[in-house]
Tab-separated table of C-alpha atoms (C1' of nucleotides) in Angstrom:
chain	number	residue	atom	x	y	z
A	90	MET	CA	-3.081	14.391	36.585
A	91	VAL	CA	-6.691	15.258	36.170
A	92	ARG	CA	-8.146	13.443	33.235
A	93	ALA	CA	-9.728	15.488	30.558
A	94	PRO	CA	-13.513	14.952	30.445
A	95	CYS	CA	-14.591	12.552	27.764
A	96	CYS	CA	-16.037	13.668	24.462
A	97	GLU	CA	-19.600	12.579	25.366
A	98	LYS	CA	-19.690	14.667	28.469
A	99	MET	CA	-18.442	17.668	26.583
A	100	GLY	CA	-21.241	17.196	24.098
A	101	LEU	CA	-19.001	16.147	21.377
A	102	LYS	CA	-19.695	13.532	18.718
A	103	LYS	CA	-18.454	9.939	18.896
A	104	GLY	CA	-18.613	6.977	16.651
A	105	PRO	CA	-18.062	6.757	12.793
A	106	TRP	CA	-17.052	9.827	10.922
A	107	SER	CA	-19.248	11.175	8.156
A	108	PRO	CA	-17.854	12.220	4.759
A	109	GLU	CA	-18.736	15.841	5.697
A	110	GLU	CA	-16.570	15.649	8.926
A	111	ASP	CA	-13.826	14.093	6.832
A	112	GLN	CA	-13.860	16.886	4.352
A	113	ILE	CA	-13.766	19.500	7.100
A	114	LEU	CA	-10.813	17.877	8.682
A	115	VAL	CA	-8.888	17.242	5.612
A	116	SER	CA	-9.332	20.812	4.315
A	117	TYR	CA	-8.460	22.290	7.694
A	118	ILE	CA	-5.312	20.330	7.983
A	119	GLN	CA	-4.353	21.127	4.352
A	120	LYS	CA	-4.760	24.775	5.143
A	121	HIS	CA	-3.448	25.071	8.634
A	122	GLY	CA	-1.618	21.895	9.468
A	123	HIS	CA	-2.291	20.146	12.872
A	124	GLY	CA	-0.159	21.962	15.277
A	125	ASN	CA	-2.341	21.394	18.283
A	126	TRP	CA	-4.919	18.564	17.996
A	127	ARG	CA	-6.735	19.698	21.079
A	128	ALA	CA	-7.391	23.174	19.627
A	129	LEU	CA	-8.027	21.709	16.086
A	130	PRO	CA	-11.775	20.810	16.569
A	131	LYS	CA	-12.683	24.160	17.900
A	132	GLN	CA	-10.901	25.987	15.153
A	133	SER	CA	-12.157	23.900	12.389
A	134	GLY	CA	-15.745	23.749	13.778
A	135	LEU	CA	-15.775	20.033	14.163
A	136	LEU	CA	-17.734	18.597	17.139
A	137	ARG	CA	-15.083	16.035	17.970
A	138	CYS	CA	-12.374	15.858	20.442
A	139	GLY	CA	-8.711	16.332	19.258
A	140	LYS	CA	-7.916	12.762	20.100
A	141	SER	CA	-10.617	11.581	17.677
A	142	CYS	CA	-9.487	13.968	15.056
A	143	ARG	CA	-5.849	12.860	15.264
A	144	LEU	CA	-6.861	9.255	15.071
A	145	ARG	CA	-9.164	9.810	12.043
A	146	TRP	CA	-6.232	11.734	10.284
A	147	ILE	CA	-3.535	9.283	11.087
A	148	ASN	CA	-5.469	6.142	10.445
A	149	TYR	CA	-7.603	7.070	7.451
A	150	LEU	CA	-7.264	10.468	5.942
A	151	ARG	CA	-3.630	11.024	5.648
A	152	PRO	CA	-2.808	11.318	1.903
A	153	ASP	CA	0.053	8.813	2.093
A	154	ILE	CA	-2.018	6.045	3.446
A	155	LYS	CA	-1.863	2.831	1.227
A	156	ARG	CA	-5.349	1.344	1.198
A	157	GLY	CA	-6.285	-2.196	0.153
A	158	ASN	CA	-5.004	-5.618	1.052
A	159	PHE	CA	-1.604	-6.368	2.394
A	160	THR	CA	0.819	-8.067	-0.032
A	161	LYS	CA	2.530	-11.262	0.767
A	162	GLU	CA	5.767	-9.310	1.201
A	163	GLU	CA	4.122	-6.970	3.708
A	164	GLU	CA	2.632	-9.828	5.652
A	165	GLU	CA	5.888	-11.567	5.883
A	166	ALA	CA	7.579	-8.383	6.916
A	167	ILE	CA	5.032	-7.919	9.686
A	168	ILE	CA	5.730	-11.411	10.956
A	169	ASN	CA	9.410	-10.839	10.851
A	170	LEU	CA	9.190	-7.457	12.430
A	171	HIS	CA	6.871	-8.683	15.053
A	172	GLU	CA	9.222	-11.420	15.927
A	173	MET	CA	11.951	-8.659	16.530
A	174	LEU	CA	9.888	-5.914	17.978
A	175	GLY	CA	6.958	-7.644	19.648
A	176	ASN	CA	3.644	-5.685	19.845
A	177	ARG	CA	5.257	-2.340	19.067
A	178	TRP	CA	2.860	-1.683	16.282
A	179	SER	CA	3.962	1.899	15.705
A	180	ALA	CA	7.620	0.745	15.311
A	181	ILE	CA	6.488	-1.949	12.862
A	182	ALA	CA	4.310	0.621	10.994
A	183	ALA	CA	7.222	2.986	10.647
A	184	ARG	CA	8.899	0.393	8.518
A	185	LEU	CA	5.968	-0.261	6.394
A	186	PRO	CA	5.347	2.878	4.477
A	187	GLY	CA	1.687	3.782	3.963
A	188	ARG	CA	0.495	1.396	6.537
A	189	THR	CA	-0.809	2.459	9.966
A	190	ASP	CA	-0.134	0.838	13.365
A	191	ASN	CA	-3.899	0.306	13.720
A	192	GLU	CA	-4.094	-1.429	10.343
A	193	ILE	CA	-1.133	-3.607	11.025
A	194	LYS	CA	-2.505	-4.405	14.538
A	195	ASN	CA	-5.797	-5.516	12.983
A	196	VAL	CA	-4.098	-7.592	10.205
A	197	TRP	CA	-1.990	-9.255	12.901
A	198	HIS	CA	-4.924	-10.175	15.003
A	199	THR	CA	-7.197	-11.218	12.282
A	200	HIS	CA	-4.855	-12.975	9.695
A	201	LEU	CA	-1.322	-13.458	10.771
A	202	LYS	CA	-1.769	-14.834	14.084
A	203	LYS	CA	-3.822	-17.733	12.676
A	204	LYS	CA	-1.306	-18.088	9.888
A	205	LEU	CA	1.544	-18.503	12.252
A	206	LYS	CA	-0.434	-20.887	14.334
A	207	HIS	CA	-1.151	-22.934	11.407
A	208	TYR	CA	2.625	-22.911	10.628
A	209	ASP	CA	3.502	-23.908	14.154
A	210	GLU	CA	1.038	-26.756	14.057
A	211	SER	CA	2.236	-28.092	10.754
A	212	SER	CA	5.831	-27.714	11.949
A	213	GLN	CA	5.283	-29.805	14.962
A	214	ASP	CA	4.403	-32.673	12.676
A	215	SER	CA	7.943	-33.013	11.442
A	216	LYS	CA	11.137	-33.323	13.378
A	217	GLY	CA	13.200	-30.137	13.547
A	218	GLU	CA	12.099	-29.033	10.080
A	219	SER	CA	8.858	-27.580	8.625
A	220	THR	CA	7.562	-26.859	5.296
A	221	ILE	CA	6.071	-23.493	4.773
A	222	GLN	CA	4.620	-21.818	1.724
A	223	ILE	CA	5.913	-18.480	0.618
A	224	SER	CA	5.614	-16.549	-2.533
A	225	LYS	CA	8.680	-16.157	-4.629
A	226	CYS	CA	10.013	-12.667	-4.666
A	227	ASP	CA	9.429	-10.634	-7.808
A	228	ASN	CA	13.076	-9.825	-8.221
A	229	ASN	CA	15.870	-12.101	-7.518
A	230	ASP	CA	18.592	-9.442	-8.019
A	231	VAL	CA	17.059	-7.435	-5.168
A	232	MET	CA	16.703	-10.408	-2.964
A	233	GLY	CA	20.243	-11.259	-3.682
A	234	ASN	CA	21.389	-7.761	-2.635
A	235	ILE	CA	19.374	-8.147	0.508
A	236	ASN	CA	20.910	-11.493	1.205
A	237	ASN	CA	24.457	-10.232	0.693
A	238	ASN	CA	24.020	-7.092	2.589
A	239	LEU	CA	21.807	-7.778	5.504
A	240	ALA	CA	22.049	-10.008	8.337
A	241	THR	CA	19.873	-12.921	7.679
A	242	THR	CA	16.319	-13.213	8.847
A	243	SER	CA	14.101	-16.109	8.361
A	244	LEU	CA	12.416	-14.486	5.535
A	245	GLN	CA	15.575	-13.813	3.782
A	246	ARG	CA	16.778	-17.304	4.365
A	247	CYS	CA	13.671	-18.463	2.592
A	248	SER	CA	14.146	-16.073	-0.191
A	249	SER	CA	17.626	-17.182	-0.870
A	250	GLU	CA	16.480	-20.742	-1.239
A	251	VAL	CA	13.834	-19.734	-3.826
A	252	SER	CA	16.058	-17.461	-5.705
A	253	SER	CA	16.999	-20.167	-8.186
A	254	VAL	CA	13.525	-20.647	-9.283
A	255	THR	CA	13.130	-18.595	-12.445
A	256	ASP	CA	9.570	-18.816	-13.763
A	257	SER	CA	6.268	-17.346	-12.513
A	258	SER	CA	6.587	-14.633	-9.999
A	259	VAL	CA	3.764	-15.811	-7.945
A	260	GLU	CA	4.844	-19.521	-7.917
A	261	LYS	CA	4.613	-21.099	-4.676
A	262	VAL	CA	7.561	-23.103	-3.624
A	263	ALA	CA	7.924	-25.277	-0.719
A	264	VAL	CA	10.903	-24.274	1.455
A	265	LYS	CA	12.598	-26.182	4.088
A	266	GLU	CA	12.627	-24.060	7.066
A	267	GLU	CA	14.440	-24.809	10.213
A	268	LEU	CA	12.442	-24.507	13.451
A	269	ASP	CA	14.996	-22.532	15.433
A	270	TYR	CA	14.434	-18.852	15.165
A	271	SER	CA	17.017	-18.154	17.639
A	272	SER	CA	19.146	-14.905	17.727
A	273	GLU	CA	21.681	-16.598	15.471
A	274	TYR	CA	19.465	-15.532	12.584
A	275	PHE	CA	18.676	-12.005	13.613
A	276	PRO	CA	21.186	-9.263	13.880
A	277	THR	CA	21.786	-7.955	17.377
A	278	ILE	CA	20.075	-4.522	17.314
A	279	ASP	CA	20.212	-2.382	20.298
A	280	GLU	CA	17.480	0.163	21.187
A	281	SER	CA	19.435	2.994	19.759
A	282	PHE	CA	18.939	1.655	16.415
A	283	TRP	CA	15.232	1.826	16.545
A	284	SER	CA	15.351	5.349	18.154
A	285	GLU	CA	14.091	8.112	16.014
A	286	GLU	CA	17.141	10.087	16.618
A	287	LEU	CA	19.377	7.887	14.415
A	288	SER	CA	20.930	9.995	11.735
A	289	LYS	CA	21.789	9.095	8.164
A	290	GLU	CA	25.443	9.007	9.331
A	291	ASP	CA	24.561	6.549	12.125
A	292	VAL	CA	22.832	4.367	9.619
A	293	SER	CA	25.933	4.204	7.466
A	294	GLU	CA	28.015	3.230	10.469
A	295	THR	CA	25.628	0.401	11.308
A	296	ASN	CA	27.123	-1.329	8.284
A	297	GLU	CA	24.648	-3.498	6.425
A	298	PHE	CA	22.109	-0.890	5.522
A	299	LEU	CA	23.971	1.421	3.132
A	300	PRO	CA	25.115	-1.145	0.605
A	301	LEU	CA	21.502	-1.972	0.060
A	302	VAL	CA	20.699	1.648	-0.779
A	303	GLU	CA	23.494	1.814	-3.257
A	304	SER	CA	22.636	-1.533	-4.857
A	305	VAL	CA	18.992	-0.552	-5.249
A	306	GLU	CA	19.916	2.873	-6.785
A	307	ASP	CA	22.364	1.242	-9.162
A	308	SER	CA	20.365	-1.596	-10.230
A	309	LYS	CA	17.261	0.187	-11.432
A	310	VAL	CA	15.600	-3.099	-11.660
A	311	ASN	CA	11.901	-3.425	-12.342
A	312	GLY	CA	10.040	-5.153	-9.605
A	313	GLY	CA	6.796	-4.748	-7.739
A	314	GLY	CA	8.388	-5.270	-4.381
A	315	MET	CA	11.193	-2.750	-4.821
A	316	ASP	CA	9.595	0.182	-2.951
A	317	PHE	CA	8.644	-2.319	-0.250
A	318	TRP	CA	12.116	-3.677	0.349
A	319	TYR	CA	13.654	-0.268	-0.154
A	320	ASN	CA	11.480	1.331	2.536
A	321	LEU	CA	11.636	-1.581	4.909
A	322	PHE	CA	15.280	-1.654	5.484
A	323	ILE	CA	16.053	1.876	5.357
A	324	ARG	CA	15.017	4.024	8.294
A	325	ALA	CA	11.788	6.003	7.652
A	326	GLY	CA	12.516	9.625	7.761
A	327	ASP	CA	16.006	9.358	6.744
A	328	MET	CA	15.227	8.068	3.370
A	329	PRO	CA	16.645	9.460	0.155
A	330	ASP	CA	14.179	10.016	-2.661
A	331	LEU	CA	13.061	6.852	-4.198
A	332	PRO	CA	14.734	5.983	-7.498
A	333	GLU	CA	12.536	5.558	-10.514
A	334	PHE	CA	12.268	1.983	-11.722
B	188	DA	C1'	-36.195	-15.445	3.952
B	189	DA	C1'	-34.819	-15.187	8.667
B	190	DC	C1'	-31.660	-16.044	12.004
B	191	DC	C1'	-27.293	-16.690	14.025
B	192	DA	C1'	-22.199	-16.866	14.303
B	193	DT	C1'	-18.012	-15.137	12.837
B	194	DC	C1'	-14.942	-11.873	10.761
B	195	DG	C1'	-12.726	-7.485	9.913
B	196	DC	C1'	-12.131	-2.872	10.431
B	197	DA	C1'	-12.681	1.716	12.413
B	198	DA	C1'	-12.866	3.987	16.539
B	199	DC	C1'	-12.459	4.505	21.459
B	200	DC	C1'	-10.291	3.974	26.072
B	201	DG	C1'	-6.952	4.336	29.391
B	202	DC	C1'	-2.278	4.694	30.306
B	203	DA	C1'	2.463	6.350	29.645
B	204	DC	C1'	5.658	9.541	28.307
B	205	DC	C1'	7.398	14.075	27.413
B	206	DA	C1'	7.919	19.036	27.390
B	207	DG	C1'	6.761	23.284	29.456
B	208	DT	C1'	6.077	25.930	33.628
C	67	DG	C1'	10.663	18.036	41.896
C	68	DA	C1'	5.715	18.511	41.263
C	69	DC	C1'	2.194	19.682	38.283
C	70	DT	C1'	-0.185	20.145	33.842
C	71	DG	C1'	-1.432	19.679	29.146
C	72	DG	C1'	-0.672	17.421	24.681
C	73	DT	C1'	0.512	13.514	22.279
C	74	DG	C1'	1.388	8.573	21.163
C	75	DC	C1'	0.670	3.791	21.864
C	76	DG	C1'	-1.450	-0.742	22.697
C	77	DG	C1'	-5.496	-3.034	24.010
C	78	DT	C1'	-10.273	-3.382	23.503
C	79	DT	C1'	-14.769	-2.689	21.755
C	80	DG	C1'	-18.686	-1.861	18.580
C	81	DC	C1'	-20.908	-2.699	14.560
C	82	DG	C1'	-21.608	-3.637	9.693
C	83	DA	C1'	-20.571	-7.244	6.263
C	84	DT	C1'	-20.480	-11.779	5.189
C	85	DG	C1'	-21.329	-16.722	5.334
C	86	DG	C1'	-23.633	-20.793	7.057
C	87	DT	C1'	-27.766	-23.149	8.507
DNA sequence: AACCATCGCAACCGCACCAGT
DNA sequence: GACTGGTGCGGTTGCGATGGT
């Protein structure tokens, strides 16, 4: 395949986006959508290549982007999902609503890798057990449901152990954590599960996931982490409307 | 205050994949 | 089946911000 000439050779702009460019891109997409990224710059009058426009929109301008620092829950989810999925950032991002693959990738390389390294080092000091610090989940009921209904991940095992602690929601507790993160603790998930074609019916047939939806909808509990857990364990795109808490 | 090192984030690059012809 | 164009993805880079000396 013949590679398309790069932006610079075409006289197109590169580098940081100006507020004016952002404005043009947003208003164009709001009006016309983004059917064809390659044609978009021409039609909108932007001196950018389509690829650059797409990236800017996806990583920064999309209205559903959640800005700001990652919560502890999100960080823990990234660690767990990375353990399951590897460097498939887009797949991880699909399970963290409002976060982009680029953002997750950056967070991984700047924060989480170091964090994990730190855990590894501290865990090597003890024999077979390590002590890690995690934040207590905001809502024990939710975590209980997760623990009842989902195959256990390392995070959930931690959560079940802290669920008896009843005061401050940000209290840090020391949790004994076994070193072995073997498949015993992760559900066997074949590729079809992660594929975008999985329907709602398929989800219900994959057992653990539906009961969580029901429990969330029924419980109407108030907790900052609710949307997060709700979205994380239900496939993006097949989600029912979020319940009001 | 000036310089340097490090960090964090936005953006780019190159490749792979897919659909249409 | 081969070719082409569009899109998506993961790795990498550039650069401003921040902190330390």
